[in-house]
Short mmCIF file of C-alpha atoms and ligand atoms in Angstrom, two decimals:
data_model
loop_
_atom_site.label_atom_id
_atom_site.label_comp_id
_atom_site.label_asym_id
_atom_site.label_seq_id
_atom_site.Cartn_x
_atom_site.Cartn_y
_atom_site.Cartn_z
CA MET A 1337 38.96 -11.94 -68.17
CA PRO A 1338 39.62 -9.84 -64.76
CA ASP A 1339 42.87 -10.94 -63.11
CA SER A 1340 41.71 -12.72 -60.11
CA SER A 1341 45.34 -12.57 -58.53
CA ALA A 1342 45.94 -11.02 -55.05
CA SER A 1343 47.71 -8.00 -56.91
CA LEU A 1344 44.25 -6.63 -57.08
CA SER A 1345 43.79 -6.79 -53.31
CA PRO A 1346 47.01 -5.20 -51.79
CA TRP A 1347 45.32 -4.98 -48.40
CA ILE A 1348 45.46 -8.86 -47.89
CA PRO A 1349 48.46 -10.24 -46.04
CA ALA A 1350 51.28 -11.13 -48.34
CA GLU A 1351 51.03 -15.03 -47.25
CA ALA A 1352 47.37 -15.08 -47.97
CA SER A 1353 48.01 -13.05 -51.52
CA ALA A 1354 50.42 -15.64 -52.41
CA PHE A 1355 48.17 -18.57 -51.50
CA ILE A 1356 45.11 -17.17 -53.39
CA GLU A 1357 47.26 -16.34 -56.40
CA ARG A 1358 48.65 -19.90 -56.58
CA HIS A 1359 45.30 -21.60 -56.34
CA ALA A 1360 43.26 -19.07 -58.41
CA ALA A 1361 45.79 -19.80 -61.14
CA ARG A 1362 45.17 -23.54 -60.90
CA TYR A 1363 41.36 -23.18 -60.81
CA ASP A 1364 41.52 -20.76 -63.67
CA GLY A 1365 42.91 -23.69 -65.81
CA MET A 1366 40.50 -26.30 -64.73
CA ASP A 1367 37.49 -27.90 -66.54
CA LEU A 1368 34.28 -28.12 -64.83
CA ALA A 1369 34.40 -31.86 -64.28
CA THR A 1370 37.86 -31.51 -62.65
CA LEU A 1371 36.62 -28.63 -60.50
CA ASP A 1372 33.53 -30.43 -59.41
CA ALA A 1373 35.75 -33.51 -58.34
CA GLU A 1374 38.17 -31.27 -56.69
CA ALA A 1375 35.55 -29.37 -54.60
CA HIS A 1376 34.28 -32.81 -53.28
CA ARG A 1377 37.63 -33.94 -52.73
CA LEU A 1378 38.69 -31.07 -50.69
CA ILE A 1379 35.50 -31.37 -48.44
CA ALA A 1380 36.27 -35.14 -47.94
CA ALA A 1381 39.92 -34.57 -46.96
CA HIS A 1382 38.80 -31.65 -44.64
CA GLU A 1383 36.46 -33.94 -42.85
CA GLN A 1384 39.04 -36.76 -42.54
CA LEU A 1385 41.44 -34.38 -41.02
CA VAL A 1386 39.55 -32.18 -38.63
CA ASP A 1387 36.61 -34.45 -37.80
CA HIS A 1388 38.50 -37.64 -37.37
CA ASP A 1389 42.34 -37.41 -37.40
CA CYS A 1390 42.81 -34.36 -35.24
CA ILE A 1391 42.48 -33.66 -31.40
CA ASN A 1392 40.55 -30.50 -31.97
CA LEU A 1393 41.05 -28.21 -28.96
CA TYR A 1394 40.06 -25.10 -30.76
CA ALA A 1395 38.01 -23.01 -28.22
CA GLY A 1396 35.32 -22.06 -30.74
CA THR A 1397 34.25 -25.11 -32.70
CA ASN A 1398 32.35 -28.29 -32.09
CA MET A 1399 31.05 -31.52 -34.04
CA PRO A 1400 27.20 -30.91 -34.80
CA ASN A 1401 24.80 -33.81 -34.58
CA PRO A 1402 24.94 -35.43 -38.10
CA ARG A 1403 21.04 -35.56 -38.22
CA GLY A 1404 21.10 -31.85 -37.74
CA SER A 1405 23.65 -31.32 -40.48
CA ALA A 1406 21.72 -33.76 -42.80
CA LEU A 1407 18.63 -31.13 -42.49
CA LEU A 1408 20.80 -28.29 -43.66
CA GLY A 1409 20.58 -30.08 -47.08
CA SER A 1410 17.01 -29.87 -47.24
CA THR A 1411 15.43 -27.82 -50.09
CA ILE A 1412 13.47 -26.22 -47.36
CA GLY A 1413 16.50 -23.95 -46.77
CA SER A 1414 16.19 -22.81 -50.55
CA ARG A 1415 12.64 -21.60 -50.39
CA PRO A 1416 11.76 -18.09 -49.76
CA ASN A 1417 9.68 -17.44 -46.49
CA LEU A 1418 8.80 -13.87 -45.82
CA GLY A 1419 7.14 -12.76 -42.72
CA HIS A 1420 5.83 -14.20 -39.54
CA PRO A 1421 4.93 -17.92 -39.24
CA GLY A 1422 1.15 -18.17 -39.61
CA ALA A 1423 1.07 -14.90 -41.92
CA LYS A 1424 3.59 -15.78 -44.60
CA TYR A 1425 3.73 -13.74 -48.02
CA ASN A 1426 4.94 -16.91 -49.86
CA LYS A 1427 2.38 -19.83 -50.36
CA GLY A 1428 2.91 -23.36 -49.60
CA MET A 1429 4.48 -22.76 -46.25
CA GLN A 1430 2.10 -24.25 -43.89
CA HIS A 1431 4.38 -27.06 -43.00
CA ALA A 1432 7.72 -25.24 -43.09
CA GLU A 1433 6.55 -22.24 -41.08
CA GLN A 1434 5.63 -24.56 -38.00
CA LEU A 1435 9.28 -25.21 -37.66
CA GLU A 1436 9.97 -21.53 -36.86
CA VAL A 1437 7.59 -21.75 -34.12
CA MET A 1438 9.00 -25.12 -32.83
CA LEU A 1439 12.60 -23.60 -32.65
CA THR A 1440 11.47 -20.53 -30.86
CA THR A 1441 9.50 -22.43 -28.46
CA LEU A 1442 12.29 -24.79 -27.79
CA LEU A 1443 14.92 -22.05 -27.39
CA LYS A 1444 12.62 -20.31 -24.89
CA ARG A 1445 12.46 -23.62 -23.02
CA LEU A 1446 16.32 -24.27 -23.02
CA PHE A 1447 17.14 -20.78 -21.77
CA ASN A 1448 14.21 -20.12 -19.72
CA ALA A 1449 13.54 -16.85 -21.59
CA ARG A 1450 10.30 -15.06 -22.51
CA PHE A 1451 11.53 -14.27 -26.15
CA ALA A 1452 13.94 -15.83 -28.45
CA GLU A 1453 14.97 -14.49 -31.76
CA HIS A 1454 16.43 -17.09 -34.25
CA ARG A 1455 16.57 -15.19 -37.65
CA VAL A 1456 20.16 -14.15 -37.20
CA GLY A 1457 22.80 -15.49 -39.39
CA SER A 1458 25.74 -15.48 -36.85
CA GLY A 1459 26.78 -14.56 -33.42
CA SER A 1460 28.37 -11.39 -34.89
CA LEU A 1461 25.05 -10.36 -36.53
CA ALA A 1462 23.26 -11.06 -33.27
CA ASN A 1463 25.46 -8.40 -31.70
CA LEU A 1464 24.65 -6.03 -34.60
CA TYR A 1465 20.89 -6.65 -33.86
CA ALA A 1466 21.60 -5.96 -30.04
CA TYR A 1467 23.29 -2.65 -30.83
CA MET A 1468 20.41 -1.74 -33.16
CA ALA A 1469 17.96 -2.60 -30.46
CA THR A 1470 19.58 -0.69 -27.71
CA CYS A 1471 21.67 2.17 -29.20
CA ARG A 1472 21.67 4.79 -31.92
CA PRO A 1473 24.94 5.63 -33.92
CA GLY A 1474 27.21 7.91 -31.93
CA ASP A 1475 26.20 6.63 -28.59
CA ALA A 1476 28.80 5.25 -26.18
CA ILE A 1477 28.91 1.71 -25.20
CA MET A 1478 31.44 -0.27 -22.86
CA ALA A 1479 32.85 -3.75 -23.72
CA PHE A 1480 35.72 -6.09 -22.76
CA SER A 1481 39.12 -5.03 -24.09
CA ASP A 1482 41.33 -7.37 -26.22
CA ALA A 1483 43.19 -8.30 -23.03
CA ALA A 1484 40.05 -9.51 -21.41
CA ALA A 1485 39.28 -11.36 -24.76
CA GLY A 1486 36.58 -8.86 -25.95
CA HIS A 1487 35.46 -9.77 -29.45
CA PRO A 1488 36.02 -7.51 -32.71
CA THR A 1489 32.21 -7.23 -33.02
CA HIS A 1490 32.38 -5.32 -29.61
CA HIS A 1491 35.02 -3.00 -30.78
CA ALA A 1492 35.65 -0.24 -33.43
CA ILE A 1493 36.91 -2.45 -36.15
CA GLY A 1494 33.72 -4.84 -35.77
CA ALA A 1495 29.75 -4.37 -35.81
CA ALA A 1496 30.04 -1.92 -33.07
CA GLY A 1497 32.26 0.70 -34.82
CA LEU A 1498 30.56 -0.05 -38.25
CA TYR A 1499 27.27 0.97 -36.56
CA GLY A 1500 28.84 4.01 -35.25
CA LEU A 1501 29.22 3.19 -31.71
CA LYS A 1502 31.89 4.77 -29.43
CA VAL A 1503 33.53 1.97 -27.38
CA HIS A 1504 35.04 2.27 -24.12
CA ASP A 1505 36.84 -0.49 -21.94
CA VAL A 1506 34.89 -2.36 -19.34
CA PRO A 1507 37.60 -2.22 -16.41
CA PHE A 1508 38.76 -5.56 -15.78
CA ASP A 1509 40.45 -7.18 -12.60
CA THR A 1510 43.03 -9.52 -14.09
CA ALA A 1511 43.75 -11.08 -10.86
CA ARG A 1512 40.34 -12.61 -10.83
CA MET A 1513 39.60 -12.35 -14.59
CA ASP A 1514 36.33 -10.56 -13.77
CA VAL A 1515 34.81 -7.15 -14.15
CA ASP A 1516 36.19 -4.64 -11.75
CA ALA A 1517 32.87 -3.48 -10.40
CA ASP A 1518 34.15 -0.42 -8.47
CA ALA A 1519 36.01 0.94 -11.39
CA LEU A 1520 33.18 0.10 -13.79
CA ARG A 1521 30.88 2.33 -11.60
CA ASP A 1522 33.30 5.26 -11.67
CA ALA A 1523 33.79 4.90 -15.41
CA ALA A 1524 30.15 4.38 -16.27
CA LYS A 1525 29.15 7.50 -14.37
CA ARG A 1526 31.62 9.47 -16.56
CA ILE A 1527 30.99 7.81 -19.95
CA ARG A 1528 27.16 7.26 -19.58
CA PRO A 1529 27.16 4.16 -21.91
CA LYS A 1530 23.75 3.02 -23.36
CA LEU A 1531 25.07 -0.45 -23.40
CA ILE A 1532 27.53 -2.54 -21.16
CA ILE A 1533 28.77 -5.79 -22.77
CA VAL A 1534 29.92 -8.73 -20.59
CA ALA A 1535 31.90 -11.76 -21.70
CA GLY A 1536 34.07 -12.32 -24.73
CA SER A 1537 35.90 -15.12 -26.51
CA MET A 1538 37.37 -16.66 -23.47
CA CYS A 1539 35.49 -16.95 -20.34
CA LEU A 1540 37.49 -19.00 -17.70
CA PHE A 1541 35.08 -17.79 -14.80
CA PRO A 1542 31.65 -16.61 -14.53
CA TYR A 1543 31.39 -12.70 -14.41
CA ASN A 1544 29.81 -10.52 -11.59
CA LEU A 1545 26.73 -9.78 -13.69
CA ALA A 1546 24.92 -8.54 -10.66
CA ALA A 1547 27.33 -5.80 -10.03
CA VAL A 1548 27.09 -5.03 -13.78
CA ARG A 1549 23.42 -4.86 -13.50
CA SER A 1550 23.43 -2.50 -10.66
CA VAL A 1551 25.97 -0.08 -12.31
CA ALA A 1552 23.72 -0.06 -15.55
CA ASP A 1553 20.89 0.74 -13.37
CA GLU A 1554 22.52 3.72 -12.06
CA VAL A 1555 23.51 5.16 -15.39
CA GLY A 1556 20.51 3.84 -17.49
CA ALA A 1557 22.32 1.29 -19.55
CA TYR A 1558 21.27 -2.11 -20.95
CA VAL A 1559 23.33 -5.08 -20.39
CA LEU A 1560 24.18 -7.50 -23.09
CA TYR A 1561 25.78 -10.85 -22.35
CA ASP A 1562 27.72 -12.30 -25.22
CA ALA A 1563 27.17 -16.08 -24.95
CA ALA A 1564 29.05 -16.87 -28.22
CA HIS A 1565 31.16 -19.42 -26.43
CA MET A 1566 29.09 -20.18 -23.35
CA GLY A 1567 25.80 -20.98 -25.02
CA GLY A 1568 26.11 -24.74 -24.57
CA LEU A 1569 27.31 -24.45 -20.96
CA ILE A 1570 24.63 -21.84 -20.05
CA ALA A 1571 21.85 -24.30 -21.57
CA GLY A 1572 23.40 -27.16 -19.54
CA GLY A 1573 22.94 -25.06 -16.39
CA CYS A 1574 26.65 -25.32 -15.51
CA PHE A 1575 27.47 -21.69 -16.00
CA GLN A 1576 25.95 -18.49 -14.96
CA GLN A 1577 22.53 -17.67 -16.18
CA PRO A 1578 22.74 -14.27 -17.74
CA LEU A 1579 19.08 -13.37 -18.06
CA ALA A 1580 18.44 -14.44 -14.49
CA GLU A 1581 21.43 -12.56 -13.40
CA GLY A 1582 20.42 -9.22 -14.84
CA ALA A 1583 21.41 -9.18 -18.60
CA ASP A 1584 18.80 -7.52 -20.76
CA LEU A 1585 19.95 -9.54 -23.77
CA MET A 1586 22.05 -12.63 -24.36
CA THR A 1587 23.37 -13.19 -27.88
CA GLY A 1588 25.19 -16.29 -28.98
CA SER A 1589 26.86 -18.30 -31.65
CA THR A 1590 25.32 -21.76 -32.20
CA TYR A 1591 28.36 -23.79 -33.36
CA LYS A 1592 30.65 -23.27 -30.45
CA SER A 1593 29.87 -24.95 -27.13
CA PHE A 1594 26.11 -24.88 -28.31
CA GLY A 1595 27.06 -27.62 -30.83
CA GLY A 1596 24.63 -26.72 -33.54
CA PRO A 1597 24.87 -25.47 -37.25
CA PRO A 1598 26.53 -22.03 -37.77
CA SER A 1599 23.97 -19.49 -36.90
CA GLY A 1600 23.18 -16.99 -34.21
CA MET A 1601 20.53 -16.26 -31.49
CA ILE A 1602 19.30 -13.67 -29.21
CA LEU A 1603 17.31 -14.35 -25.92
CA THR A 1604 15.52 -11.64 -23.77
CA ASN A 1605 12.86 -11.30 -21.20
CA SER A 1606 11.95 -7.79 -22.27
CA ALA A 1607 9.02 -7.45 -24.57
CA GLU A 1608 10.13 -4.20 -25.71
CA LEU A 1609 13.48 -5.37 -27.00
CA ALA A 1610 11.81 -8.44 -28.43
CA GLU A 1611 9.60 -6.09 -30.54
CA ARG A 1612 12.56 -4.14 -31.71
CA LEU A 1613 14.43 -7.32 -32.51
CA ASP A 1614 11.48 -8.80 -34.47
CA ARG A 1615 11.43 -5.73 -36.56
CA ILE A 1616 15.29 -5.65 -37.04
CA ALA A 1617 15.00 -9.27 -38.20
CA PHE A 1618 12.18 -8.61 -40.63
CA PRO A 1619 11.88 -6.55 -42.53
CA GLY A 1620 15.16 -4.95 -41.34
CA LEU A 1621 18.08 -7.18 -41.92
CA THR A 1622 16.61 -10.37 -43.44
CA ALA A 1623 14.09 -10.88 -46.01
CA ASN A 1624 14.37 -14.81 -46.36
CA PHE A 1625 16.51 -16.93 -44.32
CA ASP A 1626 17.58 -20.49 -44.42
CA LEU A 1627 14.92 -22.71 -42.76
CA GLY A 1628 17.23 -25.61 -43.19
CA ARG A 1629 19.42 -23.92 -40.44
CA THR A 1630 16.14 -23.46 -38.40
CA ALA A 1631 15.41 -27.32 -38.58
CA ALA A 1632 19.13 -28.07 -37.75
CA MET A 1633 18.83 -25.86 -34.82
CA ILE A 1634 15.81 -27.74 -33.51
CA ILE A 1635 17.95 -30.78 -33.56
CA ALA A 1636 20.79 -29.01 -31.64
CA VAL A 1637 18.36 -27.57 -28.94
CA MET A 1638 16.84 -31.14 -28.43
CA ASP A 1639 20.38 -32.52 -27.88
CA LEU A 1640 20.86 -29.87 -25.17
CA LEU A 1641 17.47 -30.20 -23.56
CA GLU A 1642 18.23 -34.02 -23.10
CA PHE A 1643 21.89 -34.16 -22.61
CA GLY A 1644 22.98 -30.59 -21.73
CA PRO A 1645 23.62 -30.68 -18.09
CA ALA A 1646 25.64 -33.92 -18.51
CA TYR A 1647 27.56 -32.51 -21.50
CA ALA A 1648 28.22 -29.05 -19.74
CA ARG A 1649 29.44 -31.03 -16.51
CA THR A 1650 31.78 -32.98 -18.51
CA CYS A 1651 32.95 -30.18 -20.74
CA ILE A 1652 34.01 -28.48 -17.28
CA ALA A 1653 35.50 -31.51 -15.68
CA ASN A 1654 37.62 -32.23 -18.88
CA ALA A 1655 38.98 -28.58 -18.81
CA GLN A 1656 39.71 -28.71 -15.37
CA ALA A 1657 41.65 -32.14 -15.70
CA LEU A 1658 43.32 -31.06 -18.76
CA ALA A 1659 44.67 -28.03 -17.00
CA VAL A 1660 45.97 -29.83 -14.13
CA ALA A 1661 47.56 -32.54 -16.40
CA LEU A 1662 49.14 -29.86 -18.70
CA ASP A 1663 50.61 -28.21 -15.42
CA ALA A 1664 51.94 -31.52 -14.27
CA ALA A 1665 53.48 -32.17 -17.63
CA GLY A 1666 55.43 -28.90 -17.26
CA VAL A 1667 53.09 -26.83 -19.58
CA ALA A 1668 52.72 -23.05 -18.64
CA VAL A 1669 48.96 -23.21 -17.64
CA PHE A 1670 47.75 -19.53 -16.94
CA ARG A 1671 46.07 -19.22 -13.61
CA PRO A 1672 44.96 -15.79 -12.44
CA THR A 1673 46.69 -14.90 -9.24
CA GLY A 1674 43.32 -14.25 -7.37
CA ARG A 1675 41.91 -17.71 -8.25
CA ASP A 1676 42.68 -21.16 -6.75
CA GLN A 1677 41.45 -22.95 -9.91
CA PHE A 1678 42.65 -22.86 -13.66
CA THR A 1679 39.17 -22.51 -15.00
CA MET A 1680 35.34 -23.04 -14.12
CA SER A 1681 34.44 -23.48 -17.92
CA GLN A 1682 35.45 -25.28 -20.92
CA HIS A 1683 38.30 -23.20 -21.70
CA VAL A 1684 41.87 -23.42 -20.65
CA ALA A 1685 44.42 -20.59 -21.07
CA LEU A 1686 48.31 -21.12 -21.49
CA ASN A 1687 51.01 -18.75 -21.17
CA ALA A 1688 52.45 -18.68 -24.46
CA ILE A 1689 55.48 -16.55 -23.77
CA PRO A 1690 57.83 -19.65 -23.18
CA TYR A 1691 56.72 -20.98 -26.58
CA GLY A 1692 57.53 -17.87 -28.46
CA GLY A 1693 53.87 -16.55 -28.72
CA GLY A 1694 50.45 -18.14 -29.28
CA ASN A 1695 50.35 -17.86 -33.06
CA ALA A 1696 53.87 -19.53 -33.36
CA ALA A 1697 52.92 -22.27 -30.91
CA SER A 1698 49.58 -23.09 -32.73
CA ALA A 1699 51.61 -23.34 -36.03
CA ARG A 1700 54.08 -25.46 -34.43
CA ILE A 1701 51.76 -27.98 -32.92
CA GLU A 1702 49.39 -28.23 -35.96
CA PRO A 1703 51.51 -30.91 -38.01
CA ALA A 1704 50.97 -33.05 -34.90
CA ASN A 1705 47.29 -33.03 -35.64
CA ILE A 1706 46.56 -30.85 -32.33
CA LEU A 1707 44.56 -27.77 -33.07
CA PHE A 1708 44.30 -24.68 -30.87
CA THR A 1709 44.91 -20.92 -31.50
CA SER A 1710 46.24 -17.77 -29.66
CA ILE A 1711 44.59 -15.43 -27.36
CA GLY A 1712 45.67 -12.21 -25.61
CA LEU A 1713 46.11 -12.75 -21.80
CA PRO A 1714 47.01 -10.10 -19.01
CA LEU A 1715 50.77 -11.25 -19.22
CA PRO A 1716 53.71 -9.18 -20.78
CA GLU A 1717 53.63 -8.75 -24.47
CA VAL A 1718 55.40 -10.93 -26.92
CA THR A 1719 56.78 -9.09 -29.94
CA ASP A 1720 54.65 -9.78 -33.14
CA ASP A 1721 52.60 -12.37 -31.68
CA ALA A 1722 49.88 -12.97 -29.00
CA ASN A 1723 51.10 -14.01 -25.42
CA GLY A 1724 48.42 -16.61 -24.91
CA ILE A 1725 46.97 -19.88 -25.93
CA ARG A 1726 43.40 -20.63 -25.72
CA ILE A 1727 42.10 -24.12 -25.70
CA GLY A 1728 38.37 -25.63 -25.37
CA THR A 1729 37.25 -29.13 -24.50
CA GLN A 1730 33.74 -28.91 -25.97
CA GLU A 1731 34.56 -30.90 -29.13
CA ILE A 1732 36.75 -33.79 -27.41
CA THR A 1733 33.88 -34.01 -25.04
CA ARG A 1734 31.45 -34.71 -27.70
CA TRP A 1735 33.84 -37.33 -28.96
CA GLY A 1736 33.70 -38.98 -25.75
CA PHE A 1737 36.87 -38.11 -24.18
CA ALA A 1738 36.66 -38.20 -20.38
CA ALA A 1739 38.73 -36.59 -17.50
CA MET A 1740 40.88 -39.87 -17.40
CA ASP A 1741 41.96 -39.20 -20.94
CA MET A 1742 43.32 -35.81 -20.25
CA ASP A 1743 46.83 -37.09 -19.01
CA GLU A 1744 47.31 -38.59 -22.52
CA ILE A 1745 46.35 -35.34 -24.32
CA ALA A 1746 48.55 -33.35 -22.08
CA GLY A 1747 51.48 -35.73 -22.68
CA LEU A 1748 51.03 -35.19 -26.58
CA ILE A 1749 51.04 -31.49 -26.06
CA ALA A 1750 53.86 -31.48 -23.70
CA ARG A 1751 56.05 -33.45 -26.16
CA VAL A 1752 55.86 -30.77 -28.64
CA LEU A 1753 55.78 -27.52 -26.48
CA VAL A 1754 58.03 -28.67 -23.68
CA LYS A 1755 60.23 -31.43 -24.87
CA ASN A 1756 60.48 -29.89 -28.40
CA GLU A 1757 59.89 -33.20 -30.13
CA ALA A 1758 59.28 -32.64 -33.79
CA PRO A 1759 55.50 -32.58 -34.33
CA GLN A 1760 55.42 -35.04 -37.24
CA ASN A 1761 56.79 -37.61 -34.83
CA VAL A 1762 53.97 -36.87 -32.36
CA LYS A 1763 51.27 -37.11 -35.15
CA GLY A 1764 51.01 -40.75 -35.29
CA ASP A 1765 50.39 -41.13 -31.68
CA VAL A 1766 47.61 -38.30 -31.68
CA ILE A 1767 46.00 -40.07 -34.68
CA ALA A 1768 45.99 -43.41 -32.81
CA LEU A 1769 44.57 -41.85 -29.46
CA ARG A 1770 41.83 -39.97 -31.69
CA ARG A 1771 40.96 -43.03 -33.56
CA LEU A 1772 39.61 -44.55 -30.36
CA PHE A 1773 37.09 -41.87 -30.13
CA GLN A 1774 34.93 -41.80 -33.19
CA LYS A 1775 31.42 -41.93 -31.77
CA LEU A 1776 29.63 -38.73 -30.77
CA HIS A 1777 28.14 -38.26 -27.29
CA TYR A 1778 25.56 -36.10 -26.07
CA ILE A 1779 23.49 -36.08 -29.07
CA ARG A 1780 20.13 -37.72 -29.74
CA GLU A 1781 19.90 -40.53 -32.11
CA ALA A 1782 17.18 -41.33 -34.56
C1 LIG B 1175 32.77 -16.20 -31.99
C2 LIG B 1175 32.16 -15.01 -31.25
C3 LIG B 1175 31.42 -14.14 -31.95
C4 LIG B 1175 31.06 -14.20 -33.46
O1 LIG B 1175 30.11 -15.46 -33.68
P1 LIG B 1175 30.18 -15.87 -35.15
O2 LIG B 1175 28.76 -16.70 -34.95
O3 LIG B 1175 31.30 -16.40 -35.52
O4 LIG B 1175 29.67 -14.63 -35.98
C5 LIG B 1175 30.72 -13.02 -31.26
N1 LIG B 1175 31.27 -13.04 -29.92
C6 LIG B 1175 32.02 -13.46 -29.23
C7 LIG B 1175 32.33 -13.32 -27.95
C8 LIG B 1175 32.79 -14.73 -29.99
O5 LIG B 1175 33.68 -15.44 -29.39
#
């Protein structure tokens, strides 16, 4: 038998290698009945921890509507379905293929867009589709840098680089956490990008898309708005509206603020781009795709059509209240020098320097059942760690937390980060608070 241990994978971090080696050895020795029981036990334990016992402030997650999740288990997802609805190669699809039309129709309604592409496995793949629709390998593009929370898929290590694009930074005004429009104009005239990408993995404030559009027009570039994080708030009408403000394409993940199953989406008003995306989706990069996810997406879009505005408003109100409460509790909340607010979105950023770095702080608070992660901020660097912490309120909003509850959450965070209480001592109070919020809000019931 091949050795499944990590010694075969020297490129993996040592910590991960040790973990994989230890568990691979256990599973190698287990009989099938034990493995079966163990797989189910792990899922149940995970759901209890993350869905019920944690205050999950991770910026890129959410709790989907269980009625949508149930549809993910339908056999419809295992059935091949090649080609356009109404002209399928596979037979017996006359019911299933209508779901594709339903989702496309609802997505267009939700985002007020002329075209929607849903046959995209993830937000990352949505970005690859967008690159393929607008650029050729070797072309230059411009994207947010790491310090502006640009995403790996925008960069050399991700889809952009793998597709052969040359990536340049979008100049960023860190005082306002927005695009530096004048510097962008100068740089774009020099670089002649085919595509300018706006937004990344933390969006505290809306971006000056009108300025980006006008620069793009001057140099003949397309504009892509990456709404991976902002999809739910854009749908709720409480954040900027990328297509109306000049983006040619809007890509998105569907499991972050959007609150749906893990998938991807692309919206555009351009028939030319829609045609290219259609061919990229099929026969380009998908043959069959998971219609169970299509069905789960329909549920998620209907949730947003009915509750999107109230949900999005509450996400933002909670983030603003949490930022103020954290600040009052002595936590180092990040506020750009050119703004009089901490945030206008569901995101809150913390300066992680007083806490030894964002990864260190996230690891320190995890045993208290409070979940968040690091991010790069325009602050001095921390050796071997990120200088920021990123928080999102979309999941706690779905669990019914309101602005008046943010003092309590801030107090629990401060006990670990500021007062240096042992996280294990805080965990009981976190679970007790979390237990009061076990019903999902802003979702349609049967
Ligand atoms: C999360 C994220 C993605 C990737 O989305 P997946 O659906 O996880 O592949 C792309 N862009 C940005 C800005 C993101 O934050």
